[in-house]
Backbone as JSON Lines, residues from 0, in Angstrom:
{"i":0,"aa":"M","n":[0.81,-1.2,-0.07],"ca":[-0.02,-0.02,-0.11],"c":[0.8,1.26,0.01]}
{"i":1,"aa":"N","n":[0.45,1.98,-0.62],"ca":[1.28,3.48,-0.92],"c":[0.8,4.29,0.26]}
{"i":2,"aa":"S","n":[1.81,5.11,0.88],"ca":[1.33,6.1,1.6],"c":[1.29,7.64,0.93]}
{"i":3,"aa":"V","n":[0.65,8.37,1.62],"ca":[0.57,9.62,0.86],"c":[1.37,10.64,1.7]}
{"i":4,"aa":"N","n":[2.08,11.79,0.95],"ca":[2.78,12.64,1.41],"c":[2.37,14.06,1.08]}
{"i":5,"aa":"S","n":[2.36,14.95,1.98],"ca":[1.92,16.37,1.4],"c":[2.94,17.53,1.42]}
{"i":6,"aa":"S","n":[2.7,18.5,0.73],"ca":[3.53,19.4,0.87],"c":[2.77,20.73,0.43]}
{"i":7,"aa":"E","n":[3.29,21.99,0.94],"ca":[2.49,23.21,0.6],"c":[3.0,24.09,-0.38]}
{"i":8,"aa":"K","n":[2.42,24.31,-1.37],"ca":[2.78,25.12,-2.42],"c":[1.87,26.11,-2.74]}
{"i":9,"aa":"Y","n":[2.18,27.42,-3.02],"ca":[1.07,28.6,-3.19],"c":[0.01,28.58,-2.26]}
{"i":10,"aa":"G","n":[0.14,28.09,-0.86],"ca":[-0.89,28.19,0.21],"c":[-1.85,27.12,0.02]}
{"i":11,"aa":"M","n":[-1.45,26.11,-0.8],"ca":[-2.37,24.86,-1.05],"c":[-1.69,23.56,-0.87]}
{"i":12,"aa":"L","n":[-2.24,22.73,-0.37],"ca":[-1.63,21.41,-0.12],"c":[-1.54,20.4,-1.28]}
{"i":13,"aa":"Y","n":[-0.62,19.77,-1.78],"ca":[-0.27,19.04,-3.01],"c":[0.03,17.48,-2.37]}
{"i":14,"aa":"Y","n":[-0.63,16.61,-2.81],"ca":[-0.21,15.38,-2.28],"c":[0.39,14.61,-3.31]}
{"i":15,"aa":"T","n":[1.26,13.7,-2.98],"ca":[2.03,12.7,-3.79],"c":[2.03,11.26,-3.07]}
{"i":16,"aa":"T","n":[1.99,10.31,-3.83],"ca":[2.11,8.88,-3.16],"c":[3.75,8.72,-2.78]}
{"i":17,"aa":"S","n":[3.82,7.65,-1.98],"ca":[5.0,7.38,-1.55],"c":[6.22,7.04,-2.63]}
{"i":18,"aa":"D","n":[5.59,6.55,-3.91],"ca":[6.62,6.34,-4.98],"c":[6.72,7.63,-5.92]}
{"i":19,"aa":"G","n":[6.26,8.97,-5.19],"ca":[6.73,10.14,-6.1],"c":[5.49,10.64,-7.21]}
{"i":20,"aa":"R","n":[4.38,9.82,-7.45],"ca":[3.33,10.09,-8.27],"c":[2.55,11.06,-7.67]}
{"i":21,"aa":"S","n":[2.2,12.28,-8.58],"ca":[1.4,13.26,-8.28],"c":[-0.29,12.68,-8.01]}
{"i":22,"aa":"M","n":[-0.7,13.38,-7.0],"ca":[-2.31,13.2,-6.83],"c":[-2.95,14.65,-7.14]}
{"i":23,"aa":"D","n":[-3.12,15.06,-8.38],"ca":[-3.53,16.39,-8.52],"c":[-4.94,16.48,-8.05]}
{"i":24,"aa":"G","n":[-5.64,15.39,-8.05],"ca":[-7.07,15.61,-7.63],"c":[-8.03,15.81,-8.79]}
{"i":25,"aa":"T","n":[-9.36,15.53,-8.43],"ca":[-10.38,15.65,-9.51],"c":[-10.71,17.13,-9.76]}
{"i":26,"aa":"G","n":[-10.4,18.15,-8.9],"ca":[-11.0,19.28,-9.1],"c":[-10.64,20.29,-8.02]}
{"i":27,"aa":"M","n":[-11.12,21.51,-8.14],"ca":[-11.03,22.4,-6.82],"c":[-12.28,23.19,-6.69]}
{"i":28,"aa":"L","n":[-12.56,23.44,-5.53],"ca":[-13.47,24.04,-4.83],"c":[-13.02,25.72,-4.41]}
{"i":29,"aa":"I","n":[-13.48,26.66,-4.78],"ca":[-13.22,27.86,-4.24],"c":[-14.33,28.59,-3.72]}
{"i":30,"aa":"A","n":[-14.15,29.02,-2.43],"ca":[-15.3,29.77,-1.66],"c":[-14.56,31.0,-1.3]}
{"i":31,"aa":"A","n":[-15.49,32.1,-1.67],"ca":[-14.9,33.34,-1.59],"c":[-15.98,34.2,-0.66]}
{"i":32,"aa":"D","n":[-15.63,34.8,0.24],"ca":[-16.54,35.92,0.89],"c":[-15.88,37.18,0.63]}
{"i":33,"aa":"L","n":[-16.64,37.93,0.01],"ca":[-16.33,39.34,-0.53],"c":[-16.93,40.53,0.31]}
{"i":34,"aa":"F","n":[-16.3,40.96,1.24],"ca":[-16.72,41.97,2.28],"c":[-16.63,43.37,1.51]}
{"i":35,"aa":"K","n":[-17.35,44.18,2.27],"ca":[-17.31,45.52,1.84],"c":[-17.28,46.02,0.01]}
{"i":36,"aa":"C","n":[-18.29,45.26,-0.3],"ca":[-18.49,45.55,-2.0],"c":[-19.12,46.78,-2.14]}
{"i":37,"aa":"S","n":[-18.47,47.43,-3.27],"ca":[-19.15,48.87,-3.63],"c":[-20.24,48.75,-4.56]}
{"i":38,"aa":"K","n":[-20.36,47.62,-5.24],"ca":[-21.34,47.57,-6.29],"c":[-22.83,47.42,-5.64]}
{"i":39,"aa":"D","n":[-23.96,47.67,-6.4],"ca":[-25.0,47.8,-5.93],"c":[-25.5,46.29,-5.88]}
{"i":40,"aa":"L","n":[-25.84,45.67,-4.81],"ca":[-26.04,44.16,-4.48],"c":[-27.63,43.78,-4.41]}
{"i":41,"aa":"R","n":[-28.24,44.74,-4.68],"ca":[-29.85,44.62,-4.65],"c":[-30.53,43.84,-5.84]}
{"i":42,"aa":"T","n":[-30.25,44.36,-6.77],"ca":[-30.84,43.81,-8.06],"c":[-29.99,43.14,-9.3]}
{"i":43,"aa":"F","n":[-30.6,42.0,-9.58],"ca":[-29.76,41.27,-10.57],"c":[-30.26,41.79,-11.9]}
{"i":44,"aa":"N","n":[-29.4,41.85,-13.02],"ca":[-30.09,42.08,-14.29],"c":[-29.17,41.42,-15.41]}
{"i":45,"aa":"E","n":[-29.63,41.22,-16.54],"ca":[-29.14,40.54,-17.69],"c":[-27.65,41.1,-18.14]}
{"i":46,"aa":"E","n":[-27.48,42.54,-17.81],"ca":[-26.0,42.82,-18.06],"c":[-25.03,42.36,-17.01]}
{"i":47,"aa":"Q","n":[-25.4,42.14,-15.95],"ca":[-24.47,41.52,-14.79],"c":[-24.23,40.01,-15.49]}
{"i":48,"aa":"L","n":[-25.16,39.29,-15.89],"ca":[-25.05,37.98,-16.4],"c":[-24.12,37.99,-17.39]}
{"i":49,"aa":"E","n":[-24.37,38.97,-18.41],"ca":[-23.53,39.15,-19.61],"c":[-21.92,39.34,-19.1]}
{"i":50,"aa":"M","n":[-21.73,40.33,-18.24],"ca":[-20.45,40.58,-17.63],"c":[-19.88,39.34,-16.89]}
{"i":51,"aa":"I","n":[-20.61,38.66,-16.21],"ca":[-19.98,37.51,-15.67],"c":[-19.56,36.33,-16.7]}
{"i":52,"aa":"T","n":[-20.39,36.2,-17.69],"ca":[-20.31,35.35,-18.6],"c":[-19.11,35.8,-19.52]}
{"i":53,"aa":"K","n":[-18.85,37.0,-19.68],"ca":[-17.56,37.32,-20.21],"c":[-16.3,36.96,-19.57]}
{"i":54,"aa":"M","n":[-16.37,37.1,-18.2],"ca":[-15.25,36.61,-17.53],"c":[-14.96,35.44,-17.47]}
{"i":55,"aa":"I","n":[-15.95,34.6,-17.34],"ca":[-15.83,33.07,-17.45],"c":[-15.21,32.82,-18.74]}
{"i":56,"aa":"E","n":[-15.64,33.3,-19.81],"ca":[-14.98,33.01,-21.17],"c":[-13.58,33.58,-21.09]}
{"i":57,"aa":"S","n":[-13.14,34.64,-20.6],"ca":[-11.77,35.29,-20.66],"c":[-11.11,34.45,-19.93]}
{"i":58,"aa":"V","n":[-11.29,33.6,-19.13],"ca":[-10.3,32.8,-18.09],"c":[-10.16,31.44,-19.03]}
{"i":59,"aa":"G","n":[-10.98,31.24,-19.98],"ca":[-10.89,29.88,-20.6],"c":[-11.73,28.66,-20.28]}
{"i":60,"aa":"L","n":[-12.84,29.05,-19.35],"ca":[-13.72,28.33,-18.99],"c":[-15.15,28.48,-20.02]}
{"i":61,"aa":"T","n":[-16.07,27.55,-19.77],"ca":[-17.12,27.44,-20.83],"c":[-18.59,27.51,-19.97]}
{"i":62,"aa":"S","n":[-19.26,28.52,-20.46],"ca":[-20.68,28.79,-19.68],"c":[-21.62,28.06,-20.68]}
{"i":63,"aa":"L","n":[-22.6,27.22,-20.03],"ca":[-23.35,26.42,-20.65],"c":[-25.02,26.95,-20.24]}
{"i":64,"aa":"D","n":[-25.14,27.35,-19.14],"ca":[-26.45,27.7,-19.01],"c":[-26.39,28.54,-17.48]}
{"i":65,"aa":"S","n":[-27.64,29.08,-17.29],"ca":[-27.75,30.03,-16.1],"c":[-29.09,30.19,-15.41]}
{"i":66,"aa":"C","n":[-29.22,30.21,-14.33],"ca":[-30.37,30.63,-13.58],"c":[-30.34,31.58,-12.46]}
{"i":67,"aa":"H","n":[-31.27,32.48,-12.25],"ca":[-31.22,33.14,-11.04],"c":[-32.5,33.49,-10.31]}
{"i":68,"aa":"H","n":[-32.49,34.03,-9.15],"ca":[-33.64,34.34,-8.31],"c":[-33.29,35.68,-7.58]}
{"i":69,"aa":"Q","n":[-34.42,36.56,-7.82],"ca":[-34.26,37.84,-7.16],"c":[-34.91,37.51,-5.73]}
{"i":70,"aa":"F","n":[-34.35,38.11,-4.67],"ca":[-34.98,38.17,-3.47],"c":[-35.76,39.42,-3.18]}
{"i":71,"aa":"Y","n":[-36.82,39.45,-2.41],"ca":[-37.57,40.8,-1.89],"c":[-37.98,40.82,-0.71]}
{"i":72,"aa":"N","n":[-37.73,41.89,-0.04],"ca":[-38.45,42.2,1.46],"c":[-39.43,43.29,1.34]}
{"i":73,"aa":"E","n":[-39.85,43.82,2.6],"ca":[-40.78,44.71,2.57],"c":[-40.34,46.03,1.99]}
{"i":74,"aa":"Y","n":[-39.03,46.13,1.82],"ca":[-38.5,47.65,1.42],"c":[-38.14,47.27,-0.26]}
{"i":75,"aa":"G","n":[-38.09,46.22,-0.74],"ca":[-38.09,46.07,-2.26],"c":[-37.08,45.12,-2.38]}
{"i":76,"aa":"N","n":[-36.09,45.0,-3.58],"ca":[-35.27,44.13,-3.78],"c":[-34.19,43.98,-2.77]}
{"i":77,"aa":"D","n":[-33.92,42.65,-2.52],"ca":[-32.9,42.37,-1.31],"c":[-31.96,41.39,-1.77]}
{"i":78,"aa":"G","n":[-31.27,41.56,-2.82],"ca":[-30.17,40.6,-3.05],"c":[-30.76,39.57,-4.27]}
{"i":79,"aa":"Y","n":[-29.86,38.77,-4.5],"ca":[-30.14,37.72,-5.53],"c":[-28.91,36.63,-5.59]}
{"i":80,"aa":"S","n":[-29.33,35.41,-6.17],"ca":[-28.34,34.47,-6.32],"c":[-28.32,34.15,-7.87]}
{"i":81,"aa":"V","n":[-27.27,33.87,-8.42],"ca":[-27.25,33.32,-9.79],"c":[-26.32,32.08,-9.94]}
{"i":82,"aa":"V","n":[-26.7,31.09,-10.62],"ca":[-25.65,29.84,-10.76],"c":[-25.66,29.73,-12.18]}
{"i":83,"aa":"I","n":[-24.18,29.5,-12.65],"ca":[-24.05,29.41,-13.85],"c":[-23.23,28.12,-14.14]}
{"i":84,"aa":"L","n":[-23.92,27.28,-15.0],"ca":[-23.51,25.93,-15.17],"c":[-22.04,26.04,-16.07]}
{"i":85,"aa":"L","n":[-21.2,25.41,-15.8],"ca":[-20.13,25.42,-16.81],"c":[-19.86,24.02,-17.36]}
{"i":86,"aa":"Q","n":[-19.21,24.23,-18.5],"ca":[-18.87,22.8,-18.94],"c":[-17.83,21.99,-17.94]}
{"i":87,"aa":"E","n":[-16.99,22.88,-17.42],"ca":[-16.05,22.43,-16.28],"c":[-16.77,21.97,-14.87]}
{"i":88,"aa":"S","n":[-17.85,22.73,-14.57],"ca":[-18.78,22.34,-13.39],"c":[-19.62,23.63,-13.03]}
{"i":89,"aa":"H","n":[-19.36,24.56,-12.46],"ca":[-20.33,25.68,-11.98],"c":[-19.74,26.86,-11.19]}
{"i":90,"aa":"C","n":[-20.58,27.86,-11.22],"ca":[-20.02,29.07,-10.5],"c":[-21.38,29.74,-9.95]}
{"i":91,"aa":"A","n":[-21.39,29.83,-8.73],"ca":[-22.66,30.28,-7.92],"c":[-22.21,31.75,-7.15]}
{"i":92,"aa":"I","n":[-23.1,32.66,-7.4],"ca":[-22.97,33.95,-6.56],"c":[-24.07,34.19,-5.87]}
{"i":93,"aa":"H","n":[-24.06,34.67,-4.71],"ca":[-25.11,35.12,-3.64],"c":[-24.78,36.25,-3.18]}
{"i":94,"aa":"T","n":[-25.85,37.33,-3.12],"ca":[-25.5,38.92,-2.76],"c":[-26.18,38.9,-1.42]}
{"i":95,"aa":"W","n":[-25.81,39.67,-0.48],"ca":[-26.4,40.26,0.88],"c":[-26.09,41.56,0.85]}
{"i":96,"aa":"P","n":[-27.07,42.32,0.34],"ca":[-27.01,43.86,0.29],"c":[-26.88,44.44,1.8]}
{"i":97,"aa":"S","n":[-27.73,43.78,2.72],"ca":[-27.72,44.64,4.01],"c":[-26.18,44.57,4.75]}
{"i":98,"aa":"L","n":[-25.46,43.44,4.28],"ca":[-24.11,43.16,4.96],"c":[-23.0,43.65,3.88]}
{"i":99,"aa":"G","n":[-23.35,44.06,2.65],"ca":[-22.45,44.65,1.79],"c":[-21.63,43.59,1.22]}
{"i":100,"aa":"K","n":[-22.06,42.18,1.3],"ca":[-21.17,41.09,0.94],"c":[-21.7,40.32,-0.15]}
{"i":101,"aa":"V","n":[-20.68,39.48,-0.82],"ca":[-21.17,38.46,-1.74],"c":[-20.47,37.3,-1.62]}
{"i":102,"aa":"N","n":[-21.21,36.09,-1.54],"ca":[-20.65,34.92,-1.43],"c":[-20.45,34.02,-2.95]}
{"i":103,"aa":"V","n":[-19.16,33.75,-3.2],"ca":[-19.04,33.02,-4.61],"c":[-18.51,31.64,-4.25]}
{"i":104,"aa":"C","n":[-18.85,30.91,-5.01],"ca":[-18.55,29.35,-5.12],"c":[-18.22,29.04,-6.4]}
{"i":105,"aa":"V","n":[-16.97,28.7,-6.49],"ca":[-16.5,28.23,-8.03],"c":[-16.12,26.87,-8.11]}
{"i":106,"aa":"Y","n":[-16.51,25.98,-8.62],"ca":[-15.91,24.37,-8.6],"c":[-15.64,24.21,-10.01]}
{"i":107,"aa":"V","n":[-14.48,23.71,-10.27],"ca":[-13.93,23.13,-11.55],"c":[-13.53,21.95,-11.42]}
{"i":108,"aa":"C","n":[-13.65,20.82,-12.47],"ca":[-13.16,19.6,-12.54],"c":[-11.94,19.75,-13.25]}
{"i":109,"aa":"N","n":[-10.83,18.7,-13.0],"ca":[-9.72,18.7,-13.69],"c":[-9.56,17.25,-14.29]}
{"i":110,"aa":"Y","n":[-10.47,16.84,-14.7],"ca":[-10.58,15.38,-15.53],"c":[-9.78,15.52,-16.73]}
{"i":111,"aa":"S","n":[-10.08,16.26,-17.59],"ca":[-9.36,16.35,-18.95],"c":[-8.33,17.36,-18.99]}
{"i":112,"aa":"T","n":[-8.51,18.47,-18.37],"ca":[-7.81,19.6,-18.32],"c":[-7.56,20.34,-16.78]}
{"i":113,"aa":"A","n":[-6.34,20.67,-16.61],"ca":[-6.04,21.29,-15.31],"c":[-6.74,22.84,-15.47]}
{"i":114,"aa":"N","n":[-7.93,22.94,-14.6],"ca":[-8.48,24.19,-14.53],"c":[-8.53,25.15,-13.18]}
{"i":115,"aa":"D","n":[-7.62,24.57,-12.59],"ca":[-7.22,25.39,-11.01],"c":[-7.13,26.88,-11.29]}
{"i":116,"aa":"A","n":[-6.02,27.2,-12.14],"ca":[-5.6,28.59,-12.24],"c":[-6.79,29.45,-13.06]}
{"i":117,"aa":"K","n":[-7.56,28.55,-13.94],"ca":[-8.57,29.46,-14.54],"c":[-9.64,29.96,-13.63]}
{"i":118,"aa":"A","n":[-9.91,29.08,-12.62],"ca":[-11.03,29.1,-11.43],"c":[-10.45,30.16,-10.74]}
{"i":119,"aa":"M","n":[-9.23,30.18,-10.17],"ca":[-8.55,31.27,-9.55],"c":[-8.64,32.6,-10.01]}
{"i":120,"aa":"K","n":[-8.38,32.71,-11.27],"ca":[-8.66,34.0,-12.12],"c":[-9.9,34.59,-12.0]}
{"i":121,"aa":"L","n":[-10.84,33.79,-12.27],"ca":[-12.42,34.0,-12.28],"c":[-12.71,34.38,-11.03]}
{"i":122,"aa":"V","n":[-12.37,33.95,-9.87],"ca":[-12.72,34.53,-8.56],"c":[-12.11,35.88,-8.43]}
{"i":123,"aa":"D","n":[-10.87,36.02,-8.77],"ca":[-10.21,37.29,-8.75],"c":[-10.92,38.4,-9.55]}
{"i":124,"aa":"L","n":[-11.44,37.86,-10.46],"ca":[-12.26,38.89,-11.64],"c":[-13.51,39.51,-10.77]}
{"i":125,"aa":"I","n":[-14.3,38.24,-10.33],"ca":[-15.6,38.59,-9.63],"c":[-15.2,39.5,-8.67]}
{"i":126,"aa":"A","n":[-14.14,39.3,-7.7],"ca":[-14.05,40.2,-6.47],"c":[-13.86,41.56,-6.96]}
{"i":127,"aa":"A","n":[-13.18,41.68,-8.1],"ca":[-12.73,43.12,-8.61],"c":[-14.11,43.77,-9.19]}
{"i":128,"aa":"Y","n":[-14.84,43.03,-9.75],"ca":[-16.17,43.56,-10.51],"c":[-17.32,43.95,-9.13]}
{"i":129,"aa":"Y","n":[-17.33,43.39,-8.31],"ca":[-17.9,43.66,-7.15],"c":[-17.49,44.74,-6.14]}
{"i":130,"aa":"G","n":[-16.36,45.12,-6.55],"ca":[-15.46,46.09,-5.59],"c":[-15.33,45.79,-4.23]}
{"i":131,"aa":"S","n":[-14.87,44.43,-3.98],"ca":[-14.64,43.79,-2.7],"c":[-13.31,44.44,-2.27]}
{"i":132,"aa":"E","n":[-13.33,45.45,-0.97],"ca":[-12.31,45.71,-0.3],"c":[-11.69,44.6,0.66]}
{"i":133,"aa":"E","n":[-12.27,43.57,1.03],"ca":[-11.79,42.71,1.89],"c":[-12.39,41.26,1.53]}
{"i":134,"aa":"P","n":[-11.59,40.57,0.54],"ca":[-12.24,39.33,0.11],"c":[-11.22,38.33,0.93]}
{"i":135,"aa":"I","n":[-12.14,37.41,1.36],"ca":[-11.51,36.0,1.97],"c":[-11.72,34.91,1.16]}
{"i":136,"aa":"I","n":[-10.63,34.31,0.53],"ca":[-10.69,33.11,-0.4],"c":[-10.26,32.02,0.2]}
{"i":137,"aa":"Q","n":[-10.91,30.89,0.25],"ca":[-10.55,29.51,0.4],"c":[-10.5,28.67,-0.78]}
{"i":138,"aa":"Y","n":[-9.36,27.79,-0.73],"ca":[-9.21,26.84,-2.02],"c":[-9.2,25.45,-1.27]}
{"i":139,"aa":"V","n":[-10.08,24.54,-1.75],"ca":[-10.28,23.37,-1.39],"c":[-9.93,22.24,-2.58]}
{"i":140,"aa":"R","n":[-8.78,21.53,-2.7],"ca":[-8.49,20.66,-3.53],"c":[-9.47,19.29,-3.27]}
{"i":141,"aa":"R","n":[-10.2,18.82,-4.38],"ca":[-10.94,17.71,-4.22],"c":[-10.2,16.45,-4.87]}
{"i":142,"aa":"Y","n":[-10.32,15.28,-4.15],"ca":[-9.35,14.13,-4.56],"c":[-10.57,13.13,-4.86]}
């Protein structure tokens, strides 16, 4: 039985078997909490979907379909959720206007192509788009 060794590179754990073979994993989950966002987070519109789709394509990922939901409260629009199905997996965005915060979840598979760097770049672009002054980003490699 092979044992597994770990090493840290770029703030993420990478695993190898005892005989030195890389265990790159099947994918990566990136969870980002974007605090102090300057963009209006109350209302979703098609221009936003178009902008996010362009970001997805600019990093080399493929958008297949999307759906969104607008939330309301007694004062009007109160945030939204949008999920974009990617050929490589998915991207989900949830806004919290009362907190000035956006939650982003991007998952990419690495089955036929390494997509980790593309996903990392996408999250950076989304954080910039929402004008986050305090992004907290977590990376989870899936095996």
